[in-house]
mmCIF file of N, CA and C in Angstrom:
data_model
loop_
_atom_site.group_PDB
_atom_site.id
_atom_site.type_symbol
_atom_site.label_atom_id
_atom_site.label_comp_id
_atom_site.label_asym_id
_atom_site.label_seq_id
_atom_site.Cartn_x
_atom_site.Cartn_y
_atom_site.Cartn_z
ATOM 1 N N MET A 174 1.347 -8.262 0.477
ATOM 2 C CA MET A 174 1.242 -6.825 0.530
ATOM 3 C C MET A 174 2.619 -6.188 0.423
ATOM 4 N N ARG A 175 3.570 -6.727 1.175
ATOM 5 C CA ARG A 175 4.912 -6.141 1.137
ATOM 6 C C ARG A 175 5.544 -6.267 -0.251
ATOM 7 N N SER A 176 5.301 -7.368 -0.926
ATOM 8 C CA SER A 176 5.891 -7.527 -2.263
ATOM 9 C C SER A 176 5.266 -6.544 -3.252
ATOM 10 N N ARG A 177 3.987 -6.254 -3.099
ATOM 11 C CA ARG A 177 3.341 -5.274 -3.981
ATOM 12 C C ARG A 177 3.873 -3.869 -3.694
ATOM 13 N N TYR A 178 4.096 -3.547 -2.417
ATOM 14 C CA TYR A 178 4.683 -2.250 -2.072
ATOM 15 C C TYR A 178 6.061 -2.121 -2.727
ATOM 16 N N THR A 179 6.875 -3.176 -2.609
ATOM 17 C CA THR A 179 8.205 -3.164 -3.215
ATOM 18 C C THR A 179 8.111 -2.983 -4.721
ATOM 19 N N ALA A 180 7.126 -3.612 -5.342
ATOM 20 C CA ALA A 180 6.943 -3.456 -6.785
ATOM 21 C C ALA A 180 6.608 -2.003 -7.137
ATOM 22 N N TYR A 181 5.808 -1.338 -6.309
ATOM 23 C CA TYR A 181 5.537 0.083 -6.541
ATOM 24 C C TYR A 181 6.819 0.898 -6.412
ATOM 25 N N VAL A 182 7.616 0.608 -5.379
ATOM 26 C CA VAL A 182 8.873 1.330 -5.162
ATOM 27 C C VAL A 182 9.798 1.159 -6.373
ATOM 28 N N MET A 183 9.872 -0.066 -6.885
ATOM 29 C CA MET A 183 10.775 -0.379 -7.991
ATOM 30 C C MET A 183 10.180 -0.051 -9.361
ATOM 31 N N GLY A 184 8.897 0.293 -9.400
ATOM 32 C CA GLY A 184 8.246 0.574 -10.680
ATOM 33 C C GLY A 184 8.035 -0.678 -11.504
ATOM 34 N N ASP A 185 7.836 -1.823 -10.837
ATOM 35 C CA ASP A 185 7.709 -3.121 -11.511
ATOM 36 C C ASP A 185 6.247 -3.388 -11.886
ATOM 37 N N GLU A 186 5.845 -2.831 -13.010
ATOM 38 C CA GLU A 186 4.458 -2.982 -13.463
ATOM 39 C C GLU A 186 4.104 -4.432 -13.758
ATOM 40 N N ALA A 187 5.040 -5.199 -14.290
ATOM 41 C CA ALA A 187 4.768 -6.602 -14.627
ATOM 42 C C ALA A 187 4.382 -7.395 -13.376
ATOM 43 N N TYR A 188 5.116 -7.182 -12.278
ATOM 44 C CA TYR A 188 4.782 -7.904 -11.039
ATOM 45 C C TYR A 188 3.424 -7.462 -10.496
ATOM 46 N N LEU A 189 3.173 -6.166 -10.510
ATOM 47 C CA LEU A 189 1.889 -5.668 -10.009
ATOM 48 C C LEU A 189 0.736 -6.267 -10.800
ATOM 49 N N ARG A 190 0.854 -6.295 -12.110
ATOM 50 C CA ARG A 190 -0.216 -6.856 -12.940
ATOM 51 C C ARG A 190 -0.371 -8.364 -12.688
ATOM 52 N N ALA A 191 0.747 -9.078 -12.490
ATOM 53 C CA ALA A 191 0.692 -10.524 -12.245
ATOM 54 C C ALA A 191 0.076 -10.854 -10.893
ATOM 55 N N SER A 192 0.175 -9.926 -9.934
ATOM 56 C CA SER A 192 -0.367 -10.179 -8.585
ATOM 57 C C SER A 192 -1.742 -9.537 -8.382
ATOM 58 N N TRP A 193 -2.301 -8.967 -9.440
ATOM 59 C CA TRP A 193 -3.613 -8.322 -9.403
ATOM 60 C C TRP A 193 -4.634 -9.313 -9.942
ATOM 61 N N HIS A 194 -5.777 -9.452 -9.308
ATOM 62 C CA HIS A 194 -6.804 -10.372 -9.788
ATOM 63 C C HIS A 194 -7.282 -9.931 -11.161
ATOM 64 N N GLU A 195 -7.424 -10.896 -12.053
ATOM 65 C CA GLU A 195 -7.756 -10.585 -13.446
ATOM 66 C C GLU A 195 -9.063 -9.811 -13.620
ATOM 67 N N THR A 196 -9.981 -9.933 -12.685
ATOM 68 C CA THR A 196 -11.270 -9.253 -12.823
ATOM 69 C C THR A 196 -11.216 -7.776 -12.461
ATOM 70 N N THR A 197 -10.147 -7.345 -11.788
ATOM 71 C CA THR A 197 -10.075 -5.951 -11.365
ATOM 72 C C THR A 197 -8.795 -5.248 -11.815
ATOM 73 N N CYS A 198 -7.927 -5.952 -12.516
ATOM 74 C CA CYS A 198 -6.648 -5.371 -12.940
ATOM 75 C C CYS A 198 -6.893 -4.287 -14.001
ATOM 76 N N PRO A 199 -6.366 -3.083 -13.768
ATOM 77 C CA PRO A 199 -6.561 -2.013 -14.758
ATOM 78 C C PRO A 199 -5.752 -2.281 -16.032
ATOM 79 N N GLU A 200 -6.163 -1.648 -17.119
ATOM 80 C CA GLU A 200 -5.465 -1.829 -18.389
ATOM 81 C C GLU A 200 -4.066 -1.236 -18.358
ATOM 82 N N SER A 201 -3.891 -0.156 -17.601
ATOM 83 C CA SER A 201 -2.563 0.450 -17.511
ATOM 84 C C SER A 201 -2.348 1.026 -16.115
ATOM 85 N N LEU A 202 -1.080 1.133 -15.744
ATOM 86 C CA LEU A 202 -0.695 1.714 -14.462
ATOM 87 C C LEU A 202 0.227 2.889 -14.730
ATOM 88 N N ASN A 203 0.119 3.933 -13.939
ATOM 89 C CA ASN A 203 0.999 5.093 -14.094
ATOM 90 C C ASN A 203 2.006 5.088 -12.951
ATOM 91 N N LEU A 204 3.129 4.418 -13.158
ATOM 92 C CA LEU A 204 4.158 4.309 -12.116
ATOM 93 C C LEU A 204 5.312 5.273 -12.343
ATOM 94 N N LYS A 205 5.258 6.058 -13.371
ATOM 95 C CA LYS A 205 6.379 6.926 -13.749
ATOM 96 C C LYS A 205 6.248 8.333 -13.172
ATOM 97 N N GLN A 206 5.948 8.449 -11.893
ATOM 98 C CA GLN A 206 5.857 9.752 -11.247
ATOM 99 C C GLN A 206 7.191 10.036 -10.563
ATOM 100 N N ALA A 207 8.049 10.775 -11.260
ATOM 101 C CA ALA A 207 9.424 10.984 -10.818
ATOM 102 C C ALA A 207 9.540 11.710 -9.487
ATOM 103 N N ASP A 208 8.530 12.486 -9.111
ATOM 104 C CA ASP A 208 8.643 13.277 -7.883
ATOM 105 C C ASP A 208 8.214 12.513 -6.635
ATOM 106 N N ILE A 209 7.810 11.234 -6.767
ATOM 107 C CA ILE A 209 7.405 10.435 -5.607
ATOM 108 C C ILE A 209 8.574 9.571 -5.143
ATOM 109 N N GLN A 210 8.853 9.638 -3.839
ATOM 110 C CA GLN A 210 9.868 8.784 -3.219
ATOM 111 C C GLN A 210 9.178 8.023 -2.093
ATOM 112 N N TRP A 211 9.007 6.718 -2.267
ATOM 113 C CA TRP A 211 8.370 5.883 -1.254
ATOM 114 C C TRP A 211 9.326 5.744 -0.072
ATOM 115 N N THR A 212 8.785 5.875 1.152
ATOM 116 C CA THR A 212 9.664 5.887 2.330
ATOM 117 C C THR A 212 9.329 4.829 3.373
ATOM 118 N N GLY A 213 8.226 4.105 3.234
ATOM 119 C CA GLY A 213 7.949 3.064 4.221
ATOM 120 C C GLY A 213 6.557 2.487 4.133
ATOM 121 N N LEU A 214 6.423 1.306 4.677
ATOM 122 C CA LEU A 214 5.144 0.596 4.722
ATOM 123 C C LEU A 214 4.915 0.095 6.138
ATOM 124 N N SER A 215 3.739 0.368 6.663
ATOM 125 C CA SER A 215 3.339 -0.154 7.979
ATOM 126 C C SER A 215 2.065 -0.960 7.801
ATOM 127 N N ILE A 216 2.081 -2.193 8.293
ATOM 128 C CA ILE A 216 0.888 -3.028 8.268
ATOM 129 C C ILE A 216 0.137 -2.765 9.567
ATOM 130 N N CYS A 217 -1.108 -2.317 9.460
ATOM 131 C CA CYS A 217 -1.913 -1.976 10.638
ATOM 132 C C CYS A 217 -2.721 -3.168 11.143
ATOM 133 N N LYS A 218 -3.305 -3.920 10.208
ATOM 134 C CA LYS A 218 -4.195 -5.007 10.614
ATOM 135 C C LYS A 218 -4.282 -6.028 9.485
ATOM 136 N N ILE A 219 -4.374 -7.306 9.869
ATOM 137 C CA ILE A 219 -4.555 -8.390 8.912
ATOM 138 C C ILE A 219 -5.752 -9.212 9.360
ATOM 139 N N LEU A 220 -6.691 -9.430 8.454
ATOM 140 C CA LEU A 220 -7.855 -10.271 8.726
ATOM 141 C C LEU A 220 -7.850 -11.413 7.717
ATOM 142 N N GLY A 221 -7.823 -12.642 8.183
ATOM 143 C CA GLY A 221 -7.746 -13.776 7.274
ATOM 144 C C GLY A 221 -6.386 -13.817 6.616
ATOM 145 N N GLY A 222 -6.338 -14.474 5.452
ATOM 146 C CA GLY A 222 -5.089 -14.522 4.705
ATOM 147 C C GLY A 222 -4.106 -15.559 5.200
ATOM 148 N N ARG A 223 -4.562 -16.426 6.062
ATOM 149 C CA ARG A 223 -3.689 -17.480 6.593
ATOM 150 C C ARG A 223 -3.815 -18.743 5.726
ATOM 151 N N ALA A 224 -2.980 -19.725 6.021
ATOM 152 C CA ALA A 224 -3.044 -20.996 5.302
ATOM 153 C C ALA A 224 -4.463 -21.554 5.396
ATOM 154 N N GLY A 225 -5.009 -21.941 4.280
ATOM 155 C CA GLY A 225 -6.358 -22.489 4.242
ATOM 156 C C GLY A 225 -7.450 -21.448 4.013
ATOM 157 N N ASP A 226 -7.142 -20.167 4.207
ATOM 158 C CA ASP A 226 -8.128 -19.107 3.956
ATOM 159 C C ASP A 226 -8.224 -18.838 2.453
ATOM 160 N N GLN A 227 -9.402 -18.449 2.024
ATOM 161 C CA GLN A 227 -9.608 -18.090 0.625
ATOM 162 C C GLN A 227 -9.575 -16.578 0.405
ATOM 163 N N ARG A 228 -9.777 -15.833 1.498
ATOM 164 C CA ARG A 228 -9.796 -14.372 1.412
ATOM 165 C C ARG A 228 -8.987 -13.768 2.545
ATOM 166 N N GLY A 229 -8.517 -12.561 2.319
ATOM 167 C CA GLY A 229 -7.788 -11.839 3.347
ATOM 168 C C GLY A 229 -7.914 -10.343 3.137
ATOM 169 N N VAL A 230 -7.738 -9.607 4.223
ATOM 170 C CA VAL A 230 -7.773 -8.144 4.172
ATOM 171 C C VAL A 230 -6.530 -7.631 4.897
ATOM 172 N N VAL A 231 -5.854 -6.675 4.288
ATOM 173 C CA VAL A 231 -4.675 -6.061 4.887
ATOM 174 C C VAL A 231 -4.900 -4.554 4.933
ATOM 175 N N GLU A 232 -4.857 -3.993 6.136
ATOM 176 C CA GLU A 232 -4.911 -2.544 6.292
ATOM 177 C C GLU A 232 -3.478 -2.056 6.444
ATOM 178 N N PHE A 233 -3.108 -1.058 5.656
ATOM 179 C CA PHE A 233 -1.730 -0.586 5.657
ATOM 180 C C PHE A 233 -1.652 0.926 5.522
ATOM 181 N N ILE A 234 -0.480 1.444 5.855
ATOM 182 C CA ILE A 234 -0.136 2.840 5.600
ATOM 183 C C ILE A 234 1.159 2.830 4.805
ATOM 184 N N ALA A 235 1.123 3.410 3.601
ATOM 185 C CA ALA A 235 2.316 3.553 2.768
ATOM 186 C C ALA A 235 2.723 5.024 2.804
ATOM 187 N N LYS A 236 3.965 5.257 3.188
ATOM 188 C CA LYS A 236 4.467 6.627 3.334
ATOM 189 C C LYS A 236 5.338 6.989 2.141
ATOM 190 N N TYR A 237 5.261 8.260 1.761
ATOM 191 C CA TYR A 237 6.070 8.727 0.653
ATOM 192 C C TYR A 237 6.303 10.227 0.755
ATOM 193 N N ASN A 238 7.270 10.694 -0.010
ATOM 194 C CA ASN A 238 7.531 12.127 -0.147
ATOM 195 C C ASN A 238 7.182 12.507 -1.573
ATOM 196 N N VAL A 239 6.503 13.617 -1.708
ATOM 197 C CA VAL A 239 6.180 14.138 -3.032
ATOM 198 C C VAL A 239 6.462 15.633 -3.023
ATOM 199 N N SER A 240 7.295 16.055 -3.950
ATOM 200 C CA SER A 240 7.694 17.468 -4.049
ATOM 201 C C SER A 240 8.177 18.010 -2.709
ATOM 202 N N GLY A 241 8.926 17.189 -1.962
ATOM 203 C CA GLY A 241 9.505 17.621 -0.699
ATOM 204 C C GLY A 241 8.572 17.575 0.499
ATOM 205 N N LYS A 242 7.350 17.104 0.329
ATOM 206 C CA LYS A 242 6.397 17.030 1.447
ATOM 207 C C LYS A 242 6.089 15.573 1.773
ATOM 208 N N SER A 243 5.980 15.272 3.073
ATOM 209 C CA SER A 243 5.634 13.927 3.509
ATOM 210 C C SER A 243 4.139 13.692 3.294
ATOM 211 N N ALA A 244 3.808 12.494 2.838
ATOM 212 C CA ALA A 244 2.414 12.127 2.601
ATOM 213 C C ALA A 244 2.248 10.639 2.884
ATOM 214 N N GLN A 245 0.996 10.203 2.885
ATOM 215 C CA GLN A 245 0.739 8.780 3.127
ATOM 216 C C GLN A 245 -0.576 8.351 2.497
ATOM 217 N N ILE A 246 -0.658 7.051 2.227
ATOM 218 C CA ILE A 246 -1.885 6.413 1.772
ATOM 219 C C ILE A 246 -2.253 5.397 2.840
ATOM 220 N N HIS A 247 -3.484 5.462 3.320
ATOM 221 C CA HIS A 247 -3.987 4.516 4.319
ATOM 222 C C HIS A 247 -5.128 3.771 3.634
ATOM 223 N N GLU A 248 -4.958 2.453 3.461
ATOM 224 C CA GLU A 248 -5.913 1.668 2.683
ATOM 225 C C GLU A 248 -6.191 0.332 3.353
ATOM 226 N N SER A 249 -7.374 -0.182 3.103
ATOM 227 C CA SER A 249 -7.748 -1.536 3.489
ATOM 228 C C SER A 249 -7.910 -2.322 2.185
ATOM 229 N N SER A 250 -7.003 -3.280 1.941
ATOM 230 C CA SER A 250 -6.957 -4.012 0.673
ATOM 231 C C SER A 250 -7.499 -5.423 0.821
ATOM 232 N N ARG A 251 -8.240 -5.853 -0.198
ATOM 233 C CA ARG A 251 -8.802 -7.205 -0.210
ATOM 234 C C ARG A 251 -8.006 -8.092 -1.164
ATOM 235 N N PHE A 252 -7.736 -9.328 -0.700
ATOM 236 C CA PHE A 252 -6.996 -10.314 -1.476
ATOM 237 C C PHE A 252 -7.804 -11.602 -1.544
ATOM 238 N N ILE A 253 -7.566 -12.375 -2.596
ATOM 239 C CA ILE A 253 -8.212 -13.680 -2.751
ATOM 240 C C ILE A 253 -7.131 -14.710 -3.097
ATOM 241 N N ASN A 254 -7.298 -15.912 -2.556
ATOM 242 C CA ASN A 254 -6.364 -17.000 -2.802
ATOM 243 C C ASN A 254 -6.940 -17.906 -3.872
ATOM 244 N N GLN A 255 -6.184 -18.089 -4.949
ATOM 245 C CA GLN A 255 -6.587 -19.003 -6.018
ATOM 246 C C GLN A 255 -5.415 -19.912 -6.339
ATOM 247 N N SER A 256 -5.635 -21.194 -6.208
ATOM 248 C CA SER A 256 -4.604 -22.197 -6.513
ATOM 249 C C SER A 256 -3.307 -21.940 -5.760
ATOM 250 N N GLY A 257 -3.440 -21.516 -4.499
ATOM 251 C CA GLY A 257 -2.275 -21.312 -3.656
ATOM 252 C C GLY A 257 -1.562 -19.984 -3.843
ATOM 253 N N ARG A 258 -2.090 -19.105 -4.679
ATOM 254 C CA ARG A 258 -1.493 -17.776 -4.896
ATOM 255 C C ARG A 258 -2.479 -16.704 -4.462
ATOM 256 N N TRP A 259 -1.934 -15.658 -3.832
ATOM 257 C CA TRP A 259 -2.749 -14.530 -3.394
ATOM 258 C C TRP A 259 -2.752 -13.453 -4.466
ATOM 259 N N PHE A 260 -3.952 -12.908 -4.733
ATOM 260 C CA PHE A 260 -4.123 -11.845 -5.711
ATOM 261 C C PHE A 260 -4.830 -10.663 -5.063
ATOM 262 N N TYR A 261 -4.347 -9.459 -5.361
ATOM 263 C CA TYR A 261 -5.001 -8.228 -4.923
ATOM 264 C C TYR A 261 -6.287 -8.076 -5.731
ATOM 265 N N VAL A 262 -7.402 -7.836 -5.037
ATOM 266 C CA VAL A 262 -8.684 -7.642 -5.714
ATOM 267 C C VAL A 262 -8.996 -6.150 -5.806
ATOM 268 N N ASP A 263 -9.120 -5.515 -4.645
ATOM 269 C CA ASP A 263 -9.402 -4.083 -4.599
ATOM 270 C C ASP A 263 -9.193 -3.590 -3.175
ATOM 271 N N GLY A 264 -9.450 -2.320 -2.956
ATOM 272 C CA GLY A 264 -9.247 -1.770 -1.624
ATOM 273 C C GLY A 264 -10.100 -0.543 -1.388
ATOM 274 N N ASP A 265 -10.246 -0.212 -0.126
ATOM 275 C CA ASP A 265 -10.951 0.999 0.282
ATOM 276 C C ASP A 265 -9.920 1.976 0.810
ATOM 277 N N LEU A 266 -9.848 3.132 0.180
ATOM 278 C CA LEU A 266 -8.943 4.178 0.628
ATOM 279 C C LEU A 266 -9.508 4.796 1.900
ATOM 280 N N ILE A 267 -8.753 4.698 2.981
ATOM 281 C CA ILE A 267 -9.177 5.284 4.252
ATOM 282 C C ILE A 267 -8.783 6.747 4.276
ATOM 283 N N SER A 268 -7.563 7.045 3.831
ATOM 284 C CA SER A 268 -7.143 8.441 3.695
ATOM 285 C C SER A 268 -5.898 8.517 2.832
ATOM 286 N N GLU A 269 -5.744 9.637 2.179
ATOM 287 C CA GLU A 269 -4.531 9.958 1.447
ATOM 288 C C GLU A 269 -4.314 11.444 1.668
ATOM 289 N N ASN A 270 -3.194 11.763 2.298
ATOM 290 C CA ASN A 270 -2.996 13.169 2.620
ATOM 291 C C ASN A 270 -1.540 13.511 2.836
ATOM 292 N N THR A 271 -1.305 14.802 2.812
ATOM 293 C CA THR A 271 0.000 15.335 3.178
ATOM 294 C C THR A 271 0.010 15.469 4.692
ATOM 295 N N VAL A 272 1.113 15.110 5.308
ATOM 296 C CA VAL A 272 1.195 15.086 6.757
ATOM 297 C C VAL A 272 2.077 16.232 7.245
ATOM 298 N N ALA A 273 1.545 17.056 8.127
ATOM 299 C CA ALA A 273 2.347 18.111 8.742
ATOM 300 C C ALA A 273 3.341 17.467 9.702
ATOM 301 N N ARG A 274 4.566 17.930 9.689
ATOM 302 C CA ARG A 274 5.614 17.299 10.505
ATOM 303 C C ARG A 274 5.302 17.318 11.994
ATOM 304 N N ASN A 275 4.596 18.337 12.479
ATOM 305 C CA ASN A 275 4.296 18.435 13.908
ATOM 306 C C ASN A 275 2.957 17.795 14.289
ATOM 307 N N ALA A 276 2.274 17.211 13.316
ATOM 308 C CA ALA A 276 0.999 16.533 13.606
ATOM 309 C C ALA A 276 1.269 15.193 14.290
ATOM 310 N N ALA A 277 0.275 14.706 15.000
ATOM 311 C CA ALA A 277 0.389 13.378 15.619
ATOM 312 C C ALA A 277 0.503 12.328 14.515
ATOM 313 N N CYS A 278 1.361 11.350 14.717
ATOM 314 C CA CYS A 278 1.558 10.300 13.726
ATOM 315 C C CYS A 278 0.315 9.419 13.660
ATOM 316 N N SER A 279 -0.092 9.079 12.445
ATOM 317 C CA SER A 279 -1.310 8.286 12.262
ATOM 318 C C SER A 279 -1.122 6.811 12.606
ATOM 319 N N CYS A 280 0.101 6.379 12.906
ATOM 320 C CA CYS A 280 0.326 4.969 13.233
ATOM 321 C C CYS A 280 -0.154 4.618 14.643
ATOM 322 N N GLY A 281 -0.485 5.661 15.438
ATOM 323 C CA GLY A 281 -0.996 5.410 16.780
ATOM 324 C C GLY A 281 0.062 5.375 17.861
ATOM 325 N N SER A 282 1.283 5.759 17.541
ATOM 326 C CA SER A 282 2.367 5.702 18.521
ATOM 327 C C SER A 282 2.257 6.764 19.606
ATOM 328 N N GLY A 283 1.529 7.842 19.313
ATOM 329 C CA GLY A 283 1.435 8.953 20.245
ATOM 330 C C GLY A 283 2.535 9.978 20.051
ATOM 331 N N LYS A 284 3.459 9.711 19.147
ATOM 332 C CA LYS A 284 4.557 10.634 18.862
ATOM 333 C C LYS A 284 4.148 11.587 17.743
ATOM 334 N N LYS A 285 4.925 12.680 17.604
ATOM 335 C CA LYS A 285 4.742 13.562 16.463
ATOM 336 C C LYS A 285 5.211 12.829 15.212
ATOM 337 N N PHE A 286 4.608 13.151 14.072
ATOM 338 C CA PHE A 286 4.956 12.518 12.805
ATOM 339 C C PHE A 286 6.463 12.612 12.535
ATOM 340 N N LYS A 287 7.071 13.792 12.776
ATOM 341 C CA LYS A 287 8.478 13.987 12.462
ATOM 342 C C LYS A 287 9.394 13.124 13.321
ATOM 343 N N ARG A 288 8.924 12.673 14.478
ATOM 344 C CA ARG A 288 9.733 11.838 15.379
ATOM 345 C C ARG A 288 9.408 10.349 15.218
ATOM 346 N N CYS A 289 8.451 10.051 14.348
ATOM 347 C CA CYS A 289 8.009 8.658 14.193
ATOM 348 C C CYS A 289 8.147 8.240 12.723
ATOM 349 N N CYS A 290 7.035 8.093 12.036
ATOM 350 C CA CYS A 290 7.037 7.621 10.656
ATOM 351 C C CYS A 290 7.608 8.635 9.667
ATOM 352 N N GLY A 291 7.724 9.893 10.069
ATOM 353 C CA GLY A 291 8.258 10.931 9.205
ATOM 354 C C GLY A 291 9.768 11.018 9.208
ATOM 355 N N LYS A 292 10.423 10.189 10.010
ATOM 356 C CA LYS A 292 11.892 10.186 10.015
ATOM 357 C C LYS A 292 12.369 9.681 8.661
ATOM 358 N N ALA A 293 13.291 10.388 8.085
ATOM 359 C CA ALA A 293 13.791 9.958 6.767
ATOM 360 C C ALA A 293 15.173 9.374 6.891
#
């Protein structure tokens, strides 16, 4: 999951496509959004995905700034292990939104967003 996040940050379409399962990989990716600045990744929960497992699920929050506003994507992603390599299959978007700086942080810390995950 972290390597895929880094690939999004770096705009590395080749890596994203190579780590995407062939049955669900899109024909093209739009990574050239100049106004997006990725600011952090938090792993919320991991189910499976250990040595010997064939499947895994990673729930994460990816934070970013777009046009000067803080935002985040909260997703539960499914992975499959084939021949010792993990591939992203698909995911369920839990939420994608702009975050008000004085709102409670969605990471569960109990702090305001601006004092927690919104720190730049």
